[in-house]
XYZ file of C-alpha atoms in Angstrom:
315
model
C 93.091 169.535 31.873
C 91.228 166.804 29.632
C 92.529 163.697 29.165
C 94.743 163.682 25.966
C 93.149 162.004 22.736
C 96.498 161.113 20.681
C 96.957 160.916 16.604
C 99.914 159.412 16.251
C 101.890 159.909 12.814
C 104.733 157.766 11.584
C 106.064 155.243 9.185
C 109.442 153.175 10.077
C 110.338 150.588 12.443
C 112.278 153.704 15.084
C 108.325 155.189 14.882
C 106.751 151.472 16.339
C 108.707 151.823 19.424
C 107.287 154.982 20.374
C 103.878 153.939 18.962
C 104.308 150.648 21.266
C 104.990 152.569 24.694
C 101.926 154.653 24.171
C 99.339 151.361 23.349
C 101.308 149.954 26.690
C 101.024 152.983 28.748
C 96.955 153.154 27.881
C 97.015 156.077 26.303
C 94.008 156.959 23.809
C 95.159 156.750 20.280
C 92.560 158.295 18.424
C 94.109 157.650 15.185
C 97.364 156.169 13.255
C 98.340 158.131 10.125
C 101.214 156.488 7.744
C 102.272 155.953 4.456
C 100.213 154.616 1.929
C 101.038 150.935 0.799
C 104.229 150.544 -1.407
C 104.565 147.849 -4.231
C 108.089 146.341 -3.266
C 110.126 143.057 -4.715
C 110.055 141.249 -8.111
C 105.942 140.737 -7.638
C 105.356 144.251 -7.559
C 103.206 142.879 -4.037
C 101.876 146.105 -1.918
C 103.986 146.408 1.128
C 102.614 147.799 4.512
C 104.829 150.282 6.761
C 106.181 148.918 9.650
C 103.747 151.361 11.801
C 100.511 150.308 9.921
C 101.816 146.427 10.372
C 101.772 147.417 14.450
C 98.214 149.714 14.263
C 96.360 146.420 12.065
C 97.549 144.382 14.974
C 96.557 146.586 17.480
C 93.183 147.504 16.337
C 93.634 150.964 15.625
C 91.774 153.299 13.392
C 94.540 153.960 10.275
C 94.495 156.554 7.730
C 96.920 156.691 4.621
C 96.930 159.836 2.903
C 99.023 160.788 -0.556
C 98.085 164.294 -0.096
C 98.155 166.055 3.130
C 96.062 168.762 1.867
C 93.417 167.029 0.178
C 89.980 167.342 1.887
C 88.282 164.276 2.375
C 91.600 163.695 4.674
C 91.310 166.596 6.513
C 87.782 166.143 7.214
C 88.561 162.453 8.491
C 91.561 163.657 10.565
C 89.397 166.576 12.060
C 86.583 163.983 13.036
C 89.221 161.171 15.209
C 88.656 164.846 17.268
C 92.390 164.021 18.475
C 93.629 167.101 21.201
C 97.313 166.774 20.232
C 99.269 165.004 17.602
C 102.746 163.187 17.553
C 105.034 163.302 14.983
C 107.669 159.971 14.885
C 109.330 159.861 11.109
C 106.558 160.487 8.909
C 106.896 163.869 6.672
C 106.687 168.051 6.682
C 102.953 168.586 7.658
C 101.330 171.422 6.454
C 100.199 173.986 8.365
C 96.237 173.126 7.971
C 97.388 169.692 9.435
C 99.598 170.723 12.716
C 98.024 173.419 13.828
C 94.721 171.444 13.879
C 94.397 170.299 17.277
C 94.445 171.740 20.732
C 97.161 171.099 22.449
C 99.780 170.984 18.969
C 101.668 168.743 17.135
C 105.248 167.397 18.479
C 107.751 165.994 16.973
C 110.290 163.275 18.139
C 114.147 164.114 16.499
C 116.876 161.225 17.266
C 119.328 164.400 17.819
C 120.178 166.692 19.915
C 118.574 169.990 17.991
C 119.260 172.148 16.637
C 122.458 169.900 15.123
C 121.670 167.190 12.476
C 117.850 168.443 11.567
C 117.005 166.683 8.207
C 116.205 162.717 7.225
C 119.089 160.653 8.620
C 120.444 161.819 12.198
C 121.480 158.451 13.263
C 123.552 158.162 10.155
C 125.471 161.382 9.941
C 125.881 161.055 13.916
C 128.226 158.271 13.180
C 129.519 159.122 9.953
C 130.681 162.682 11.923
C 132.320 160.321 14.176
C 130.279 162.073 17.138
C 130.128 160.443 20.769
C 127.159 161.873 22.383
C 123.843 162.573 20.723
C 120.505 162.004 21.974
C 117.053 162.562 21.170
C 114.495 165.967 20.941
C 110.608 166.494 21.202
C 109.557 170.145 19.638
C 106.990 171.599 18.442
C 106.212 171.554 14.847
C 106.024 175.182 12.683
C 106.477 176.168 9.172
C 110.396 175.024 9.090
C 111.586 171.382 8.744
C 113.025 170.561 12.576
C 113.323 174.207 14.219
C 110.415 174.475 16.066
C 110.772 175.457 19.893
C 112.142 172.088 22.140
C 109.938 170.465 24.919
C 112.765 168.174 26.241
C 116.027 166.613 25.312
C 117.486 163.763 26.327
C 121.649 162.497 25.921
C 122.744 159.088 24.861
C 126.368 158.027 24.185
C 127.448 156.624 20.682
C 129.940 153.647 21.482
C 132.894 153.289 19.132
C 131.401 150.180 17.391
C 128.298 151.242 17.267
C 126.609 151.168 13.868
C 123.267 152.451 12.680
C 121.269 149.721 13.626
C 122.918 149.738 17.590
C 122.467 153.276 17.736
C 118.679 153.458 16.524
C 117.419 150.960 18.667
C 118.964 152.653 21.600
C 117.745 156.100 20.143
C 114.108 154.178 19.918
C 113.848 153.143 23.827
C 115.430 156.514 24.560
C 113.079 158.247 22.689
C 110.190 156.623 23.937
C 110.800 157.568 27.237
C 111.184 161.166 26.215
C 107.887 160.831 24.510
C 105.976 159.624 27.139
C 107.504 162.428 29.680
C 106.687 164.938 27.289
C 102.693 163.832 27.216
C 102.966 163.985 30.722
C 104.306 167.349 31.068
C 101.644 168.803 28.237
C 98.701 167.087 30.341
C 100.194 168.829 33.472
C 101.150 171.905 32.271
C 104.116 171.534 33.605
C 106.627 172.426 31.191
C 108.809 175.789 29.501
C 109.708 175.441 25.490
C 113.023 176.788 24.228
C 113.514 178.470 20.991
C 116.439 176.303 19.350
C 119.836 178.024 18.669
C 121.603 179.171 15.964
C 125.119 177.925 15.440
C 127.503 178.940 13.287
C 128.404 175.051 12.948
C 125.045 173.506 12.248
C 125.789 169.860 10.901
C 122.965 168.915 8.919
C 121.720 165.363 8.338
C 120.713 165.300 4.965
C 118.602 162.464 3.217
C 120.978 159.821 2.060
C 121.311 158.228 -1.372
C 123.076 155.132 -3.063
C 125.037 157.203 -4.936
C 126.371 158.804 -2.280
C 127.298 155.579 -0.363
C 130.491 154.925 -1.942
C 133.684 154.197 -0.038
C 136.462 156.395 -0.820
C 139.795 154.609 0.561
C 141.622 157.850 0.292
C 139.701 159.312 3.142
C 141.710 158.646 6.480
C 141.527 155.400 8.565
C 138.933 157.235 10.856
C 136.947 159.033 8.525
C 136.588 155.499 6.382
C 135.950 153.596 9.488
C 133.017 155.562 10.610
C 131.643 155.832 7.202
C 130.950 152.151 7.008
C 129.677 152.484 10.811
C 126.915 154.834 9.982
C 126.019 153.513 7.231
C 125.242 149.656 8.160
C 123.327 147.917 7.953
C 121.133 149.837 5.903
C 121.302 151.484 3.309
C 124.939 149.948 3.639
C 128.447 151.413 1.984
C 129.573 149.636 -1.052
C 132.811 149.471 -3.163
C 133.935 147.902 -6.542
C 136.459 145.089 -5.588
C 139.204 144.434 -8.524
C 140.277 141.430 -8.658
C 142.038 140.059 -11.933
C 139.961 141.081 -15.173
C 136.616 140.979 -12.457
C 134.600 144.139 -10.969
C 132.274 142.923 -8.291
C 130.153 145.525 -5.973
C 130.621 144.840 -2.843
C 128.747 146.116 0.234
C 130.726 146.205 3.538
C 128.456 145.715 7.062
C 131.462 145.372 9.953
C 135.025 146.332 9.822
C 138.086 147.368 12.059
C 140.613 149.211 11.988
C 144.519 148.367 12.258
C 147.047 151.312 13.154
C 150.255 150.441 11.068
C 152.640 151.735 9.018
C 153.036 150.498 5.213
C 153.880 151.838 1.914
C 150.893 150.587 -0.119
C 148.632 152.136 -1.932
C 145.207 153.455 -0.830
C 142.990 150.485 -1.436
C 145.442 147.857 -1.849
C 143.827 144.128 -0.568
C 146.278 142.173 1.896
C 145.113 138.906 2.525
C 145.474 135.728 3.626
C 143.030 132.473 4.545
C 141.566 134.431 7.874
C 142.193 137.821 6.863
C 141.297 140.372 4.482
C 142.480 144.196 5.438
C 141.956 147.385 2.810
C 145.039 149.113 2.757
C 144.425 153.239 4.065
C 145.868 156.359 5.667
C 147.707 155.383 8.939
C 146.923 151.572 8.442
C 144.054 148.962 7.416
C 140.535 148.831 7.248
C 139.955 145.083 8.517
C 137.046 143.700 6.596
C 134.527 141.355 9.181
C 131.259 141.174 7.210
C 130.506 141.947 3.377
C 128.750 141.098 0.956
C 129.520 140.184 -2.757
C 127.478 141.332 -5.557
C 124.744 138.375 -6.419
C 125.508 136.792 -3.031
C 123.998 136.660 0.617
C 126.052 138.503 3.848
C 128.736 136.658 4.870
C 131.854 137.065 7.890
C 134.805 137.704 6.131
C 136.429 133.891 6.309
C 133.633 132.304 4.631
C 134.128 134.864 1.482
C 137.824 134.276 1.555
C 137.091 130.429 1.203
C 135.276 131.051 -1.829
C 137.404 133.617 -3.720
C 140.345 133.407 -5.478
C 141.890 136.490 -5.334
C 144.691 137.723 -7.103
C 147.666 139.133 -5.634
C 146.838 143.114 -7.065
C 143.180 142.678 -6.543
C 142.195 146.106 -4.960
C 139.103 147.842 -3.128
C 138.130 151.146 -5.371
């Protein structure tokens, strides 16, 4: 078999890791293709993904298309003359695009397929309150994440993980995968299988501020792993009540207390050490937040600085 000549597609942080083994393992990256440049911040100043930060550096060829279709592109990604394409969180391809070179176009999924296909596995992993998920290279086809698997590999979520523990483990994992897959391709050493289909298919759908809300109502567990999967980023929020005050507040590391009260859901307890959101079954125990207008801070160093009342409430 010919050696492989690698376009490599992605846009985040999880896709540099991958994009990282294959620079260190010498493979030939023909090409990087990622998202154009963003204007971000109060200066409006273009931002550059985190893969295109790691290609610049690297010296590799970069192309930033805003429409996969358009021609000029696919005349520039048919010339890097790439014999197979990886896929690391970029976007749906079009068919023109993944069926272009010779050996196909894989994708890397942090799940175990068919469960959580969509934008956010590593999220809705935790927010499920799962405890084993892993990571999946397929083949790409018309459908968003269905295409027959190449190899899967397991990985435990820990009971304090939270997004940011979990993707960086899902990242090395996945790497590995990655390269094994290459190697298997360049052998021809490997058998695809079509993905099932469950009757309980848990899909991990795009997430959105709105949609990051706490509700204290939920039970203890439900709340707990809500705030897990969500931090640090995009990171659950609430509206803390205190006196005639409203302040948003986004919540990166809590706990959880078993206990028996009478409270309400979302009653504050509280003392100079301790601040715990009343719940189903017990407290959520507050560690690191963040107060609207203010920087991250461990739960003692916001207590020092607020005066809360003695009905202030999470809601």
């Amino acid at each position: 078999m010919e050696a492989l000549r690698i376009v490599f597609m992605g846009t985040p942080d999880f896709a540099v890791g991958i994009l990282e083994q294959l620079v260190q393992k010498k493979y030939t990256i023909a090409g990087v293709i990622t998202a154009p440049d963003r204007p971000a911040g109060r200066g409006r100043k273009l931002n550059e993904s985190a893969v295109k930060q790691f290609a610049v550096k690297h010296g590799l060829k970069i192309l930033q298309p805003t429409n996969l279709k358009n021609g000029d592109f696919l005349a520039a990604l048919k010339d890097l003359n790439a014999n197979i394409q990886i896929v690391v969180a970029f976007r749906m391809l079009p068919k023109v695009v993944w069926n272009m070179p010779k050996y196909g176009t894989f994708n890397l999924h942090a799940s175990l397929l068919p469960q959580y296909r969509g934008a956010a596995p590593i999220n809705w992993a935790i927010i499920n309150g799962e405890t084993k998920t892993g990571v999946t290279t397929f083949f790409i086809d018309e459908k968003i994440d269905t295409g027959e698997i190449i190899l899967q590999d397991k990985a435990t979520i820990n009971f304090t993980d939270n997004v940011a523990d979990l993707h960086d483990r899902l990242m090395h994992l996945g790497a590995t995968t990655v390269i094994k897959t290459l190697q298997r391709i360049q052998e021809g050493n490997f058998n695809t299988t079509k993905q099932e289909n469950l009757d309980d298919l848990k899909l991990a759908h795009k997430i959105h501020r709105e949609t990051c809300e706490i509700d204290w109502n939920r039970p203890q567990m439900d709340i707990y792993n809500f705030i897990r999967g969500l931090s640090p980023y995009p990171a659950p929020w609430t509206t803390l009540y205190n006196a005639d005050q409203q302040t948003i507040t986004k919540i990166y590391k809590a706990n959880i207390e078993k206990a028996e009260h009478e409270l309400a859901n979302g009653t504050l307890v509280f003392s100079k050490k301790e601040l715990k959101v009343a719940v189903q079954d017990g407290y959520i125990l507050l560690e690191e937040m963040q107060l609207q207008g203010k920087k991250r801070m461990h739960v003692k160093d916001v207590l020092n600085g607020l005066q809360l009342q003695e009905n202030a409430k999470m809601g």
